[in-house]
Tab-separated table of C-alpha atoms in Angstrom:
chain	number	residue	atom	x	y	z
A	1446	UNK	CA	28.102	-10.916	-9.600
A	1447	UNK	CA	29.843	-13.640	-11.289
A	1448	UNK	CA	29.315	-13.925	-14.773
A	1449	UNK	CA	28.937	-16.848	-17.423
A	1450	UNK	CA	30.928	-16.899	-21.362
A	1451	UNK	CA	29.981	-19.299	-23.884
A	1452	UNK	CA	33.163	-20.949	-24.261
A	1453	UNK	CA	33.632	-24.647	-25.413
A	1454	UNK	CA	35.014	-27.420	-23.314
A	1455	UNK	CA	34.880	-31.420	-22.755
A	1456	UNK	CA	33.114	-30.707	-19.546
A	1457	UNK	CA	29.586	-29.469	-20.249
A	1458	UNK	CA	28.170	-29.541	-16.933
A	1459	UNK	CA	29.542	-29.811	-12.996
A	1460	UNK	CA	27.193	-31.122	-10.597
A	1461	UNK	CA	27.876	-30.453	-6.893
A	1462	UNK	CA	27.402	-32.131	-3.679
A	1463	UNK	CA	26.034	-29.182	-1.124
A	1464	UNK	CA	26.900	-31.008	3.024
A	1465	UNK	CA	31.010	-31.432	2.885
A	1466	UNK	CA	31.518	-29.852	-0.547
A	1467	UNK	CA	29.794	-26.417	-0.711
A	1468	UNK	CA	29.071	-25.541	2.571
A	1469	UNK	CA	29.332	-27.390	6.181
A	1470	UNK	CA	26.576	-27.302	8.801
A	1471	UNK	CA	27.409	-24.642	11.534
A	1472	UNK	CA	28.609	-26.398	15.290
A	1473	UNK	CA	26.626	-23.874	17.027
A	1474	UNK	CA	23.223	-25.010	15.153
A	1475	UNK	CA	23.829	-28.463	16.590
A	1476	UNK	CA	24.811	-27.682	20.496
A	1477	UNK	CA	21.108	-25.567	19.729
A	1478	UNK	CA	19.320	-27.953	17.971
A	1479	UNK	CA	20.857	-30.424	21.310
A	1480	UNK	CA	19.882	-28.098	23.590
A	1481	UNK	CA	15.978	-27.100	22.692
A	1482	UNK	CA	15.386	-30.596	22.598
A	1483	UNK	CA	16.654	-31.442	25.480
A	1484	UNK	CA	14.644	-28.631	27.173
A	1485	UNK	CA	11.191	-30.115	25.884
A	1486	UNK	CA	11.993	-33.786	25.676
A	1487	UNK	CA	13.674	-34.116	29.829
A	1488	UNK	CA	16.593	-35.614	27.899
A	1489	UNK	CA	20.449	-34.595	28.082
A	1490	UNK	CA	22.363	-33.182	24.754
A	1491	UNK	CA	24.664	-35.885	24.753
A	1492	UNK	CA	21.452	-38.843	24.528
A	1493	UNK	CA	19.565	-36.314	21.663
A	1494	UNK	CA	23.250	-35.966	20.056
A	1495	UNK	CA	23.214	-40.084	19.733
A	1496	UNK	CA	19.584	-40.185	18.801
A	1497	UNK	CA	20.807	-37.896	15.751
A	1498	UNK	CA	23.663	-40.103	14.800
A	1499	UNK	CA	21.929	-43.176	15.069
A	1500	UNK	CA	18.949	-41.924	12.590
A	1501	UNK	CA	21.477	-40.336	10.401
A	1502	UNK	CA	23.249	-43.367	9.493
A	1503	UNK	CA	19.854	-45.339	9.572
A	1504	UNK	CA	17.986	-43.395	6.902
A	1505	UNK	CA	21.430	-42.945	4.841
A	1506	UNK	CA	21.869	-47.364	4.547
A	1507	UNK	CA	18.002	-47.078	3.606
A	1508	UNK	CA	18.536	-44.503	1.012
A	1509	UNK	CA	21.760	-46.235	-0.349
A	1510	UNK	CA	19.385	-49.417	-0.615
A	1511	UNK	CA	16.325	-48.493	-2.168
A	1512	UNK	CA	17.858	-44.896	-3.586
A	1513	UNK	CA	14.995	-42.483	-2.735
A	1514	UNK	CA	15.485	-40.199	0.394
A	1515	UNK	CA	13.079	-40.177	3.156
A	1516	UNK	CA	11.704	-36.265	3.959
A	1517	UNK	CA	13.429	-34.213	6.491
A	1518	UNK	CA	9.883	-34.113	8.368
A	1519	UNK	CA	9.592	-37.711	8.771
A	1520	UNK	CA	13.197	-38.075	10.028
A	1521	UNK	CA	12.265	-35.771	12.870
A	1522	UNK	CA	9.348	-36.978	13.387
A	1523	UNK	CA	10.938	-40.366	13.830
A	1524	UNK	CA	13.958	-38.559	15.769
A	1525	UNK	CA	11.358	-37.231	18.254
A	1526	UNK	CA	9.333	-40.130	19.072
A	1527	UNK	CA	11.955	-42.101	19.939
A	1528	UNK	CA	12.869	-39.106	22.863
A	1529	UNK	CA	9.148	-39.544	24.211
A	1530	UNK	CA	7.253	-36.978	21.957
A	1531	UNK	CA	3.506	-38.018	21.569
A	1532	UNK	CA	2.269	-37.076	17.536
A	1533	UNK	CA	-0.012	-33.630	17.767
A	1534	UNK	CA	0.317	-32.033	14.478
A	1535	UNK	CA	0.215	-28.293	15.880
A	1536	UNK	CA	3.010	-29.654	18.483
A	1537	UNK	CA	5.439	-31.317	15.900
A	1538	UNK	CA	4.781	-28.204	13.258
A	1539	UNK	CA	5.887	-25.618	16.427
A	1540	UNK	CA	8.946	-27.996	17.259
A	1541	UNK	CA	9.875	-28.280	13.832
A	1542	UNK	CA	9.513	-24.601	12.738
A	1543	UNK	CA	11.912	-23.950	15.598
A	1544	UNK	CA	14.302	-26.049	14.336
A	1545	UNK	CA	14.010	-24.978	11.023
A	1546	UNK	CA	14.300	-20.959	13.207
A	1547	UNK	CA	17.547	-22.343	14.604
A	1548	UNK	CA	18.906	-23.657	11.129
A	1549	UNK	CA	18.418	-19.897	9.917
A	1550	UNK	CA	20.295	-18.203	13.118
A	1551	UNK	CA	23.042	-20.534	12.571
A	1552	UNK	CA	23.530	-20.721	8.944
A	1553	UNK	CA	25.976	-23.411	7.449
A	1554	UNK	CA	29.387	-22.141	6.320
A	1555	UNK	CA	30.516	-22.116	3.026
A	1556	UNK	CA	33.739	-23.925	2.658
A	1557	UNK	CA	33.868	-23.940	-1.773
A	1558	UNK	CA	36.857	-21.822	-3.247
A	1559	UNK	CA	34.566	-19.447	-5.137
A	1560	UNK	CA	37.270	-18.549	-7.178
A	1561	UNK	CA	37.195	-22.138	-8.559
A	1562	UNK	CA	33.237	-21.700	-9.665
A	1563	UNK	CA	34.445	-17.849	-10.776
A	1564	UNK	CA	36.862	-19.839	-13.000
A	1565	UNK	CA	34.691	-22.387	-14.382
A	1566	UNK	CA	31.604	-20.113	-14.851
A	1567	UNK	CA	34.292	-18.312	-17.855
A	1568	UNK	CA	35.008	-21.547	-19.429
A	1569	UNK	CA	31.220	-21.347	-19.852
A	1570	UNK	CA	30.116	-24.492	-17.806
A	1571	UNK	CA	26.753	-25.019	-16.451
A	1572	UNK	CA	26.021	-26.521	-12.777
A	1573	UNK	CA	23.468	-28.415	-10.463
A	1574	UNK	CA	23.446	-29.341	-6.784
A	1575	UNK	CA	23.196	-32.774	-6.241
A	1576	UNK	CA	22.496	-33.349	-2.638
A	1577	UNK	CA	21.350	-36.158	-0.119
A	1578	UNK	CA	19.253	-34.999	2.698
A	1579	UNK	CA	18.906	-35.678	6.195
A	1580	UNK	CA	16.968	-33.514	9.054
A	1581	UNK	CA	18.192	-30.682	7.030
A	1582	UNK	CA	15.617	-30.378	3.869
A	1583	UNK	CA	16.301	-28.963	0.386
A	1584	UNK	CA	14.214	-26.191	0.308
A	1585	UNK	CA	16.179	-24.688	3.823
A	1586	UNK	CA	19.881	-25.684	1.553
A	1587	UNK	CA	17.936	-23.872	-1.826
A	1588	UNK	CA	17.387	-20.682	0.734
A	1589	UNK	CA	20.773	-20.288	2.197
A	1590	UNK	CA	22.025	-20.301	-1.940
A	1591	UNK	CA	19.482	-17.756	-2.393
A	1592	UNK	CA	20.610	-15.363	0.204
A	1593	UNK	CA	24.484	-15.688	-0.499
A	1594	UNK	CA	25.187	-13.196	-3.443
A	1595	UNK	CA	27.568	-15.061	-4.828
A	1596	UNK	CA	26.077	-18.149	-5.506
A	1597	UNK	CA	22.381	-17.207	-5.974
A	1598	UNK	CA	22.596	-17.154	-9.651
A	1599	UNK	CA	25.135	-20.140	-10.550
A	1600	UNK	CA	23.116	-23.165	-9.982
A	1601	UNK	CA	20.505	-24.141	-12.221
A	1602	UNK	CA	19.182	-27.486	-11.039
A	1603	UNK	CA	17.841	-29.048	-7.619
A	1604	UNK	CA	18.258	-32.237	-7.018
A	1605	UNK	CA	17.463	-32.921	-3.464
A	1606	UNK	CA	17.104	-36.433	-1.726
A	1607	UNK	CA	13.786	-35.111	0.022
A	1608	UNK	CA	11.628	-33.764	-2.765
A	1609	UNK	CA	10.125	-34.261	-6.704
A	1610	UNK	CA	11.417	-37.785	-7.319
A	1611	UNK	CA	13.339	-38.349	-3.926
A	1612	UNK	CA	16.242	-39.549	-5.897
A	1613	UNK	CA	19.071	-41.005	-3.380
A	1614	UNK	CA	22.852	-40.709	-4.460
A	1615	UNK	CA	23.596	-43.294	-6.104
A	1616	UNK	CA	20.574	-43.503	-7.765
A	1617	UNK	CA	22.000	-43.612	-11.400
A	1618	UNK	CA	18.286	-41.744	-12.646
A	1619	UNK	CA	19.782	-38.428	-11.327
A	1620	UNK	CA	22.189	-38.245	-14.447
A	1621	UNK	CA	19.380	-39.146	-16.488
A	1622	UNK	CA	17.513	-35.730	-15.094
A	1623	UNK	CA	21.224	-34.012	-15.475
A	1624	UNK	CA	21.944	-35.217	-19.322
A	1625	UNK	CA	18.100	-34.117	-20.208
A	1626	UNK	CA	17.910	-30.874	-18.597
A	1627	UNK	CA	21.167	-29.859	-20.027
A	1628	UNK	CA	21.405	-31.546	-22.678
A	1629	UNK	CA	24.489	-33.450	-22.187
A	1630	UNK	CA	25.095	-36.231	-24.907
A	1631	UNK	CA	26.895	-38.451	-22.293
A	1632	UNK	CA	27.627	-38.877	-19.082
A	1633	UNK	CA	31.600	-38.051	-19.351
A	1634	UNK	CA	30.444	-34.350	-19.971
A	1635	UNK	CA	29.571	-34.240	-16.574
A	1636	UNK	CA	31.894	-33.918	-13.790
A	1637	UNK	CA	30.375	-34.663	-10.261
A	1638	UNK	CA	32.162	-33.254	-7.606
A	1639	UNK	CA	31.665	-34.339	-3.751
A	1640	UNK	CA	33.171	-35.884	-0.487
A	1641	UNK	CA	31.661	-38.958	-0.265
A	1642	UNK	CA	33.074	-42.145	-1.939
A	1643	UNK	CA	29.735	-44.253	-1.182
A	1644	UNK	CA	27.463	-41.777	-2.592
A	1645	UNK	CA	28.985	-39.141	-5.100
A	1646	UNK	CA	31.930	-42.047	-6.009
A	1647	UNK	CA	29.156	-44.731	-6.507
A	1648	UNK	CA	26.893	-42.407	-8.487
A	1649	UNK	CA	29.647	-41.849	-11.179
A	1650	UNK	CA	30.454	-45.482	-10.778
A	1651	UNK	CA	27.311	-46.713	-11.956
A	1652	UNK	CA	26.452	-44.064	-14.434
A	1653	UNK	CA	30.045	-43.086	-16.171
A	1654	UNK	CA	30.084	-39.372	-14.395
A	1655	UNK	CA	33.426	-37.967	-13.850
A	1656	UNK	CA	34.251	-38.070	-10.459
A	1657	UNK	CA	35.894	-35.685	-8.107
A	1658	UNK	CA	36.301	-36.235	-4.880
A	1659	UNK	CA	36.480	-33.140	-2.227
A	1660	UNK	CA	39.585	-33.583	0.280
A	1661	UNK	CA	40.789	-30.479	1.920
A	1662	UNK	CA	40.854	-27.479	0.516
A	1663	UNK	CA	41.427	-29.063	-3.086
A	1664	UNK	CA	39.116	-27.410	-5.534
A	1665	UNK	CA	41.883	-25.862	-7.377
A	1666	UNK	CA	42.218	-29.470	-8.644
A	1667	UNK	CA	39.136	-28.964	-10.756
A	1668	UNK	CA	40.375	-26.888	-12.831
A	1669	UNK	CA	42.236	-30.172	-14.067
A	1670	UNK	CA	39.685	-31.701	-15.626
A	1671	UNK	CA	37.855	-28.936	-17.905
């Protein structure tokens, strides 16, 4: 189990991205997310696959506009009407449980360098996830952190696009919630790290954040900046 040392540094706090940064989703939960649906909806994988896309990017412009995420539910709810479904509540809740079933067989892989968070975690930093949700809600991303040993215990704060104040990266009031729950006296002690320059960029943009941005396997570079 990784431990934490009080030990003093410029960066108080590092707040992480989860989808590109932490973890990716797993290619065999899409072909069978693709292929359930295309068993109950009459559709092929390859029309459901576009369906995805085309929601994906249309609920990410809306939360980039407004800056408050729309729940997973809704998105699939959405998702599904536009492949045929009629709304029955006991219906949609069995199709969506399965999903959520399917999410669970096919977790997402982790793709962070825990020996980067081992390293920070001794210069006695503190961390949050900071993530924008899609089909894919927080509290499913919260349980596959739970179940993974070594990162169950490292992050302290949620903040997910889909639930409390369904605060959308770039939403500058999610380093409010960061400075006050850790106390940080400015925004420079925290260093944001993600993949995505029109989210996790903007959001340090607007709000003063550090900013590092995820490309490859570069999380050594971290270290840099603590």
């Amino acid at each position: 189990m990784l431990t934490k040392l009080k030990i003093m540094s410029k960066i108080k706090h590092v707040s992480f991205d989860f989808w590109g940064t932490i973890a990716n989703p797993n290619p065999e939960f899409y072909k069978a997310r693709e292929n359930y649906l295309s068993e109950i909806t009459h559709q092929t994988p390859e029309f459901i696959r576009d369906k995805f896309r085309f929601y994906k990017l249309e609920y990410e412009a809306l939360g980039k506009k407004h800056l408050v995420g729309v729940p997973a539910q809704t998105q699939t709810l959405a998702l599904l009407e536009s492949l045929g479904f009629k709304y029955d509540r006991n219906s949609f809740n069995q199709i969506y449980g399965h999903l959520v079933e399917l999410y669970y067989k096919f977790p997402p892989i982790l793709i962070l360098d825990l020996n980067v968070i081992s390293n920070l975690m001794g210069r006695g930093l503190t961390f949050s996830i900071t993530c924008n949700t899609g089909f894919l809600d927080g509290e499913m991303v919260e349980n596959w952190l739970e179940k993974n040993t070594l990162l169950c215990d490292v992050f302290e704060l949620f903040i997910f696009s889909d639930k409390n104040d369904n605060l959308f990266k770039p939403n500058p009031l999610i380093c409010q919630k960061i400075m006050k729950y850790f106390d940080c006296k400015s925004p420079t002690q925290i260093l944001h790290v993600g993949d995505d320059d029109t989210t996790d960029g903007e959001l340090c943009r607007r709000t003063g954040m550090q900013y590092f941005k995820v490309v490859g396997n570069n999380y050594a570079d971290i270290l840099n900046y603590v």
